[in-house]
Coordinates of C-alpha atoms and ligand atoms in Angstrom, one line a residue:
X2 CA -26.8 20.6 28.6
X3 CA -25.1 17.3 27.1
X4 CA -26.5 16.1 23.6
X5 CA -29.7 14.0 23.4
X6 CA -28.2 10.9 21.5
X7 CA -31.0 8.3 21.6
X8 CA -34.3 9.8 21.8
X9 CA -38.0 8.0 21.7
X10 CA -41.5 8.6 21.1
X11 CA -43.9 7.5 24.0
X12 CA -46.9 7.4 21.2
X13 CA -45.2 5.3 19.0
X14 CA -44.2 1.3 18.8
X15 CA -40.5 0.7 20.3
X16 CA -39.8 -1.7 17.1
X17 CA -40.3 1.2 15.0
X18 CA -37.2 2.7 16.9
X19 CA -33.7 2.0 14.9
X20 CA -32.2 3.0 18.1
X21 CA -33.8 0.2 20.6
X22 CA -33.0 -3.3 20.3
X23 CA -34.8 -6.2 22.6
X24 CA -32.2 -8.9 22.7
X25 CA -28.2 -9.0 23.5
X26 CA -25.8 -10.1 20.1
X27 CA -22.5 -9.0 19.1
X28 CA -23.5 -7.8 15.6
X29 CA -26.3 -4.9 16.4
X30 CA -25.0 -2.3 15.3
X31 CA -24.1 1.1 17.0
X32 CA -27.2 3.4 17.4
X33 CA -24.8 6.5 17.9
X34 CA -20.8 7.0 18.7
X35 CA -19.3 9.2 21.8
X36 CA -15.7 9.3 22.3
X37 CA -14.1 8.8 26.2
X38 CA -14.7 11.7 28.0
X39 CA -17.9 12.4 26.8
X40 CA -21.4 12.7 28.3
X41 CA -24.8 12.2 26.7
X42 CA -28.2 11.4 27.3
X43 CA -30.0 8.4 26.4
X44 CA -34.2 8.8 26.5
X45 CA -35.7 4.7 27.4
X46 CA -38.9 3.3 27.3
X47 CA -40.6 1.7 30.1
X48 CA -39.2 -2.0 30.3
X49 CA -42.2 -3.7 28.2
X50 CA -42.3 -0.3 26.1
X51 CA -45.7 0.9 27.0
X52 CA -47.6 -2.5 27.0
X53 CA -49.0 -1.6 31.0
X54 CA -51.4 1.4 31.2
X55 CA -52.3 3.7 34.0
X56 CA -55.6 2.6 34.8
X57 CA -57.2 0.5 37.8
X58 CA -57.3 -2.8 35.6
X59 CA -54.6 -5.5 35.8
X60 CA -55.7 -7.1 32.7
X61 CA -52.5 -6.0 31.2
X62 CA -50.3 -7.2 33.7
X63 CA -51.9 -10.4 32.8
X64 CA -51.9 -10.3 29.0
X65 CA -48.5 -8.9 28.7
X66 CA -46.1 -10.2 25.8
X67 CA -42.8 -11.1 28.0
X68 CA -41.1 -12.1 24.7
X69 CA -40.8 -8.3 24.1
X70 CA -38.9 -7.7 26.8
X71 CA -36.5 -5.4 27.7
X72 CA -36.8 -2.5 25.3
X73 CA -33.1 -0.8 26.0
X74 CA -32.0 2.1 24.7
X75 CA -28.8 1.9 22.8
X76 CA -25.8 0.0 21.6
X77 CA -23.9 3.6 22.3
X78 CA -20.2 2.6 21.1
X79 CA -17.4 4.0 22.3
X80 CA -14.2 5.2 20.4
X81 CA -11.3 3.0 20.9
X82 CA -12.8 0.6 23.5
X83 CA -11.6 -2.9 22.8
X84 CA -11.9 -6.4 24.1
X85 CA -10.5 -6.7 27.8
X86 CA -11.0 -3.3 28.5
X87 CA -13.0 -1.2 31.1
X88 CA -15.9 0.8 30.6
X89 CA -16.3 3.3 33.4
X90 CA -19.8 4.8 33.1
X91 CA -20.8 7.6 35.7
X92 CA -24.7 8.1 35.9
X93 CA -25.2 11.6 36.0
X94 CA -28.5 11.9 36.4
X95 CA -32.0 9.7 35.9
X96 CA -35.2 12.0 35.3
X97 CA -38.7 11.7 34.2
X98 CA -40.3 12.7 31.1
X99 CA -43.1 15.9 32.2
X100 CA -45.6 14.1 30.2
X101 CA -45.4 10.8 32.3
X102 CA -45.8 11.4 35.7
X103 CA -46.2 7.5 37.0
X104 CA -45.0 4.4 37.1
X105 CA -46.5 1.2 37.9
X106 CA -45.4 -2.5 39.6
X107 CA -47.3 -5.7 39.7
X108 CA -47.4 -9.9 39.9
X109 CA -47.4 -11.4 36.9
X110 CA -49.8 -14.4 36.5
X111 CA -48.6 -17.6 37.7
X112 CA -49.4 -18.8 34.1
X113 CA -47.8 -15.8 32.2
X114 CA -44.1 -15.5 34.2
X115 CA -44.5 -15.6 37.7
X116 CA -42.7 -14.1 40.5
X117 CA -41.0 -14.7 43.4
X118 CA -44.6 -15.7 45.6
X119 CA -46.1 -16.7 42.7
X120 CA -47.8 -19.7 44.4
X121 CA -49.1 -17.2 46.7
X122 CA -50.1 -14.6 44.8
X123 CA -51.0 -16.8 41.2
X124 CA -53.3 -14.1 39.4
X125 CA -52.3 -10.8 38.3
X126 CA -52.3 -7.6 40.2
X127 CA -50.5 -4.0 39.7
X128 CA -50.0 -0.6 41.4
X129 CA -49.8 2.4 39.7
X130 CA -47.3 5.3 41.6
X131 CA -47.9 8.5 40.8
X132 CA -44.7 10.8 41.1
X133 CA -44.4 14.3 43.0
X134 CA -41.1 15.5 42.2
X135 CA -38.5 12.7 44.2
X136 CA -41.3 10.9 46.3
X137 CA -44.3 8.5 45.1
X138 CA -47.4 7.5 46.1
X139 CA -49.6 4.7 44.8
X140 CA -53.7 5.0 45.1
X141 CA -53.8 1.3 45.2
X142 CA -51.8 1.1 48.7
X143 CA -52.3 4.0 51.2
X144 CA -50.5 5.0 54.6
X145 CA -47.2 5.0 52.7
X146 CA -44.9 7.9 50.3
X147 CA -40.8 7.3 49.6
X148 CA -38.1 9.3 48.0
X149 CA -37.3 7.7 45.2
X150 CA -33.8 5.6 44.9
X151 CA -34.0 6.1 41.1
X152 CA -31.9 3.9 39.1
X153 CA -31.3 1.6 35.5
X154 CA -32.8 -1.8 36.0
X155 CA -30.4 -2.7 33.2
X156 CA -27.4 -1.8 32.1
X157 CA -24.7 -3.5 30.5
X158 CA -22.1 -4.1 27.3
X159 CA -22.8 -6.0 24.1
X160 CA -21.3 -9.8 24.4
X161 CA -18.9 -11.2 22.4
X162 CA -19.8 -14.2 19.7
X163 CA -18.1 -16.6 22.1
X164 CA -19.5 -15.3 25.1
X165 CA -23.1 -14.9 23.9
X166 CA -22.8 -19.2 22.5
X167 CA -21.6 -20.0 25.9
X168 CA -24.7 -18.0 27.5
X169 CA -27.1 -20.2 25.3
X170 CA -25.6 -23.2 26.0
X171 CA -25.8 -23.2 29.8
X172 CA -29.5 -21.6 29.8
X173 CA -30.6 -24.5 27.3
X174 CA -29.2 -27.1 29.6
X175 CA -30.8 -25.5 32.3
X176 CA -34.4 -25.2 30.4
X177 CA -34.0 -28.9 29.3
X178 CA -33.7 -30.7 32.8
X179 CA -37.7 -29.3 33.5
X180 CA -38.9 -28.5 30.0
X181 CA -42.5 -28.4 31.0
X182 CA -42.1 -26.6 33.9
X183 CA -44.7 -23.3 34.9
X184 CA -42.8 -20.5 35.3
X185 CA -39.9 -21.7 32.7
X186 CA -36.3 -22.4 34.3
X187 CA -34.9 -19.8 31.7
X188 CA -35.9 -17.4 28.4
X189 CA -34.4 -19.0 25.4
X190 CA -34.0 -17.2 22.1
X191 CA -37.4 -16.4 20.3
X192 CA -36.9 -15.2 17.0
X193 CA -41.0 -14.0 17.1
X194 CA -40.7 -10.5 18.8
X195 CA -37.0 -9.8 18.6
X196 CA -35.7 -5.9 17.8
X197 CA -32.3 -6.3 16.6
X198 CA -32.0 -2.2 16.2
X199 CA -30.8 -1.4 12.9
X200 CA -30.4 -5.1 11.9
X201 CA -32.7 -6.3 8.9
X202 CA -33.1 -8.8 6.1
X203 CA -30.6 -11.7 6.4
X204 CA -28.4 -10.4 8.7
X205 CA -31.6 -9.8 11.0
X206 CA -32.9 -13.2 11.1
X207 CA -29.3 -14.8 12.0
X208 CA -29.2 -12.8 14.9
X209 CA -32.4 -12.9 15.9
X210 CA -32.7 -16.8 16.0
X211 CA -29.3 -16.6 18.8
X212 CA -29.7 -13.6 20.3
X213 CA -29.8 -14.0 24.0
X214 CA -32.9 -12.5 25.9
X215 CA -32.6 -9.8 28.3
X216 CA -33.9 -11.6 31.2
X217 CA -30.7 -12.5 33.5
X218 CA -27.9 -10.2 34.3
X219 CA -24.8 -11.9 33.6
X220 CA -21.4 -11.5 33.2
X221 CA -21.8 -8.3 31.5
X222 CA -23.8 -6.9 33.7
X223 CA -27.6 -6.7 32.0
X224 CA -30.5 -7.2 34.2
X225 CA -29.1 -6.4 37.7
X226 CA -31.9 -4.9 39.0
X227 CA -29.7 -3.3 42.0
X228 CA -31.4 -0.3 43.4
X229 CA -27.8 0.8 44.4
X230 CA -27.2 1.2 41.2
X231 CA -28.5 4.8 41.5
X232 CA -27.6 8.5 39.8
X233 CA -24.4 9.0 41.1
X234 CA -23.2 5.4 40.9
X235 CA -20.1 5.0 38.9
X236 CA -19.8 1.4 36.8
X237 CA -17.2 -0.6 36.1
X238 CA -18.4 -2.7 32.9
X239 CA -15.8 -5.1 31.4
X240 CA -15.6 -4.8 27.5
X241 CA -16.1 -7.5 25.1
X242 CA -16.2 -6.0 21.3
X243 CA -14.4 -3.3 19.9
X244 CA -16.6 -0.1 20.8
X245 CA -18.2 -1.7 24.0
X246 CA -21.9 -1.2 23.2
X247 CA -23.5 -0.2 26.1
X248 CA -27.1 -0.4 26.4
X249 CA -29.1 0.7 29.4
X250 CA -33.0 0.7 29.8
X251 CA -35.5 -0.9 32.7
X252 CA -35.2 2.5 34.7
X253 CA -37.0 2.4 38.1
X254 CA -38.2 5.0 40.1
X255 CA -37.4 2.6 43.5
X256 CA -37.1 -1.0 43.9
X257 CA -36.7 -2.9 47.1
X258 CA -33.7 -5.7 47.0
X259 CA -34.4 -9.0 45.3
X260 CA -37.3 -6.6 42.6
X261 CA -39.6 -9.5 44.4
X262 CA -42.2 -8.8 42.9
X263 CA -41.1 -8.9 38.9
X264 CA -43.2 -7.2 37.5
X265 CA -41.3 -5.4 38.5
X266 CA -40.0 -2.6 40.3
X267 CA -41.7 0.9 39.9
X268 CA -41.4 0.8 36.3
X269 CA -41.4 3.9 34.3
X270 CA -40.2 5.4 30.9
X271 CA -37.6 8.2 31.1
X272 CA -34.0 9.8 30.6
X273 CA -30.5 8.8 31.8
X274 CA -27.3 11.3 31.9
X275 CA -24.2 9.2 31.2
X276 CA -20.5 10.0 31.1
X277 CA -18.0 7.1 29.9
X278 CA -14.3 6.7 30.3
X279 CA -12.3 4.0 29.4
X280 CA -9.0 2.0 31.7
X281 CA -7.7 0.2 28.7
X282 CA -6.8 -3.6 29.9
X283 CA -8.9 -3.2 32.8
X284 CA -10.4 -6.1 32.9
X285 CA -6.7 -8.2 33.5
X286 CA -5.7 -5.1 35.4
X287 CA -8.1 -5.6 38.0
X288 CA -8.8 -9.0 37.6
X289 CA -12.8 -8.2 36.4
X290 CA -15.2 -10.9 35.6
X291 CA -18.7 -9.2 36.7
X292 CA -18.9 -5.2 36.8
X293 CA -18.0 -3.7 39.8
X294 CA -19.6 0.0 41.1
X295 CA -19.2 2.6 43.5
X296 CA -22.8 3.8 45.1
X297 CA -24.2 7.1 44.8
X298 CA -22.6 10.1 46.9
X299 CA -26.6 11.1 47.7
X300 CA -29.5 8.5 48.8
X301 CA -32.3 8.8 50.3
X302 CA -31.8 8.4 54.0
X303 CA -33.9 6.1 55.9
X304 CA -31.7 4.8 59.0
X305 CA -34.5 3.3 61.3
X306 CA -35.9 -0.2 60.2
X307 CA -38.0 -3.5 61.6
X308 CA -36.2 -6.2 60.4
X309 CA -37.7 -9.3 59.5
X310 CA -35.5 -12.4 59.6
X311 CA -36.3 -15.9 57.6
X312 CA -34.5 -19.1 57.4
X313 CA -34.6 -22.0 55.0
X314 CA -37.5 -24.3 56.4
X315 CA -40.0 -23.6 53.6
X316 CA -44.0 -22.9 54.3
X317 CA -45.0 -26.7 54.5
X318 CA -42.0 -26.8 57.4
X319 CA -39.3 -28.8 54.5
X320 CA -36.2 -28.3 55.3
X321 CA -33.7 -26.9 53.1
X322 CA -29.9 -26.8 53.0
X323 CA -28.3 -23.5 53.2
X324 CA -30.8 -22.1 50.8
X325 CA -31.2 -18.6 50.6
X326 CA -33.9 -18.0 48.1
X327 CA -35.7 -19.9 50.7
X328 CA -34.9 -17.7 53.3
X329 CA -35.7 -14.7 51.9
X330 CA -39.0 -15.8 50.7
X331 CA -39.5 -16.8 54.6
X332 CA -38.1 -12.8 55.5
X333 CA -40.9 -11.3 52.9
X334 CA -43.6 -14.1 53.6
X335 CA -43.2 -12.9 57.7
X336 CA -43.2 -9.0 56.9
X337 CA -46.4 -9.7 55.0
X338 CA -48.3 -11.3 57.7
X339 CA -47.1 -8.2 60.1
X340 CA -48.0 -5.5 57.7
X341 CA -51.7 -7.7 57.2
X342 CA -52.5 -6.4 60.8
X343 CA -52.6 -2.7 60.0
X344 CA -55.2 -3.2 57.3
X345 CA -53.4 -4.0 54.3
X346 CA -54.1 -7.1 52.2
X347 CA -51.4 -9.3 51.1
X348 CA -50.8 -8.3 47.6
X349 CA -50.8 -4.9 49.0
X350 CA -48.0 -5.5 51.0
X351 CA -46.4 -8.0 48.5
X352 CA -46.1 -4.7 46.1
X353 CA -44.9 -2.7 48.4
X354 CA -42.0 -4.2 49.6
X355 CA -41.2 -4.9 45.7
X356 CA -41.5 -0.8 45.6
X357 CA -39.8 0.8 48.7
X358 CA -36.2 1.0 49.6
X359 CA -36.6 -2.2 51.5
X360 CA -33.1 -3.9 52.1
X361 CA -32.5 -7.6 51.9
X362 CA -29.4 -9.2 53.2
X363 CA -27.7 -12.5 53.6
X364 CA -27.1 -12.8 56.8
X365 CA -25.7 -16.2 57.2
X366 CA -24.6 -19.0 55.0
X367 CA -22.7 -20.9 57.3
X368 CA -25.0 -22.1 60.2
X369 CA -26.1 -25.9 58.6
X370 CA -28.8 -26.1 57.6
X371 CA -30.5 -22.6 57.5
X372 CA -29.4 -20.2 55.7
X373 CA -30.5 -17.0 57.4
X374 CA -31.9 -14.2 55.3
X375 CA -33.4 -10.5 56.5
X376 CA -35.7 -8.0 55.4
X377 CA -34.9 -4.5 56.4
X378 CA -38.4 -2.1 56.0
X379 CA -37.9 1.1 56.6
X380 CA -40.0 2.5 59.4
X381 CA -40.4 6.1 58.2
X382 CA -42.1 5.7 55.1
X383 CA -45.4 5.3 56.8
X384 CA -47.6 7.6 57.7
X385 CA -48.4 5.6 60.9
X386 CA -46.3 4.2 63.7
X387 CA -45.5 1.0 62.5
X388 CA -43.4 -0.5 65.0
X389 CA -44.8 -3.0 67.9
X390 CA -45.8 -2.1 71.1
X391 CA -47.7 -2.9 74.1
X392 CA -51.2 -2.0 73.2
X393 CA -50.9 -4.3 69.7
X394 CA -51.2 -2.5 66.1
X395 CA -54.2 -0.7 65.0
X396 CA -55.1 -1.0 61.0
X397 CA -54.4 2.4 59.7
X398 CA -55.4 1.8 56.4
X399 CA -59.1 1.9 55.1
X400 CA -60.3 -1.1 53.9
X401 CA -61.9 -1.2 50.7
X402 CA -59.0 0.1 48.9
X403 CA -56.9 -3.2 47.0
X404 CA -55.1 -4.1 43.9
X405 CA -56.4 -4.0 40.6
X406 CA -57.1 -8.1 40.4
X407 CA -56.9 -9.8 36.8
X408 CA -58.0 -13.9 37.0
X409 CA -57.0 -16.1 34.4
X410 CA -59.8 -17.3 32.9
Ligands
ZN523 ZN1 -37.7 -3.4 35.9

């Protein structure tokens, strides 16, 4: 069994963890070296790092501190990786810890970071998934159970100084055209909460006040949140300082495309088996800007669907040009509504198509003005016949049975 090279206590704070940091800059240091070749395991909190509870109460969903977030695992550095080079990283393996068997997803509150239907669902809700070996259940949402599609929600390379000014400089611009606006246009640096691994004193507080938060993926990868991304994936990560620093954390029992729901995925605390190998000059080789990857020889096979298309007219009948985060919302908004007449409530099915292996595609950009957008649900992961037919759907799920709801007060 490969070497346990990062490892964490789920009893104890994540800032008290040398070997987690919460923010991306250049000069956190290495929290452990491997050499190209090698494979190792990395042990990762749970995304906010054990801030969201298994219980039936979403009040911590709605009182969580966002400017922790993500806990990774990590700067791993690798021997002789340099600037312009690749990092190849082959996930192994993801697992669970024995001693946390569950997971959870909500909604954040409309006031306290939103989601994708925030102005539909504005209060707080969660799920909690329990996990039997690969498949899940949640008590909150009956009449369904999934293999899970397990995967990093993040994973990605430290920046370079240059890279990480040009990061802060766009997402200020961004932040200052709506400064006032509920959920904020980006996550600027905040000094407050940030874990700068085995930074301190001086050096500490420099970094802190610029290091970039972990909210966006960008051009090194980071927060992807691509279900694909799954054990047996291999990553191509382009390199920016000498050793790489590859961090990884966010792990995800299953997440449905878009992670619609923020908050998140199924989140969960656990282990990832990594091997890393390096194609010096990659990145001008191959002419890599973002990380590329290969999927995973084994998922979970669901090949039958109901597909749910949406285009860019918006709820109040607006149209939009071309706009795909329209669209999609559209796709989710309609596969809501349908799932509503088997017995779910909304945030029900809200959660669980930010849960399952649901698909989203682009389907066309082209067709002025609406963009068209789909939502692929996967018609075998209920335990009730979900598609139409002639005699109309009968609820299958008992009522009385919702999502822990948290109001702002
Ligand atoms: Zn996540």
């Amino acid at each position: 069994m490969a070497d346990t090279i990062i490892k964490i206590d789920l009893s104890s704070s994540p800032y008290e963890n040398e070997q987690v940091h919460n923010r991306w800059h250049p000069d956190i240091p290495m929290a452990a070296m491997v050499k190209p070749g090698d494979d190792f395991i990395v042990e990762c909190h749970d995304w906010t790092g054990g801030q969201i509870h298994n219980d039936d109460s979403a009040a911590d969903v709605r009182d969580v501190d966002l400017t922790q977030v993500h806990f990774l695992s990590g700067p791993v550095g690798v021997e002789g990786a340099e600037p312009g080079d690749l990092l190849v990283v082959d996930i192994l393996d993801i697992g669970t810890f024995e001693e946390s068997q569950w997971g959870f997803n909500g909604f954040f509150s409309k006031r306290n970071g939103g989601g994708f239907l925030t102005e539909h669902f504005p209060e707080a809700q969660k799920s909690i998934w329990e996990f039997n070996g690969m498949f899940t259940k949640s008590r909150h949402i009956p009449g369904v159970e999934f293999a899970g599609m397990i995967h990093p929600g993040l994973i990605g390379c430290l920046p370079s100084q240059a890279m990480l000014e040009e990061w802060n400089l766009r997402e200020k611009a961004l932040y200052d055209s709506e400064p006032e606006r509920v959920p904020a246009l980006a996550t600027l640096p905040y000094a407050g909460t940030a874990h700068m691994g085995k930074l301190s004193g001086e050096a500490k507080a420099r970094a802190a006040a610029e290091g970039a938060r972990t909210v966006p993926p960008r051009e090194h990868g980071g927060n992807c949140d691509i279900k694909d991304l799954s054990r047996g994936a291999k990553i191509y990560f382009p390199v920016y300082v000498k050793g790489a620093g590859l961090s990884v954390g966010d792990l995800h029992f299953s997440q449905g495309d878009g992670e619609i729901t923020f908050c998140g995925a199924i989140e969960m605390a656990g282990w990832i088996h990594l091997r890393v190998n390096l194609i010096k000059d990659g990145m001008a080789k191959y002419a890599i800007k973002n990380p590329i990857f290969k999927p995973s020889p084994i998922t979970p096979k669901y090949d039958d669907y109901l597909i749910f298309e949406g285009i860019s007219v918006d709820e109040q009948g607006e149209q939009h040009y071309l706009d795909v985060h329209v669209a999609y919302r559209q796709a989710v908004l309609n596969a809501i509504e349908y799932l509503k007449k088997f017995g779910y409530s909304g945030a029900q099915a809200y959660s669980l198509l930010g849960c399952a292996p649901v698909q989203g595609h682009i389907s066309g950009v082209v067709d002025i003005p609406n963009a068209c957008a789909t939502l692929w649900l996967p018609t075998d992961i209920f335990e009730f016949d979900v598609k139409p037919n002639a005699d109309g759907p009968e609820p299958m799920v008992q009522a009385g049975v919702d999502l822990p709801l948290a109001k702002d007060e």
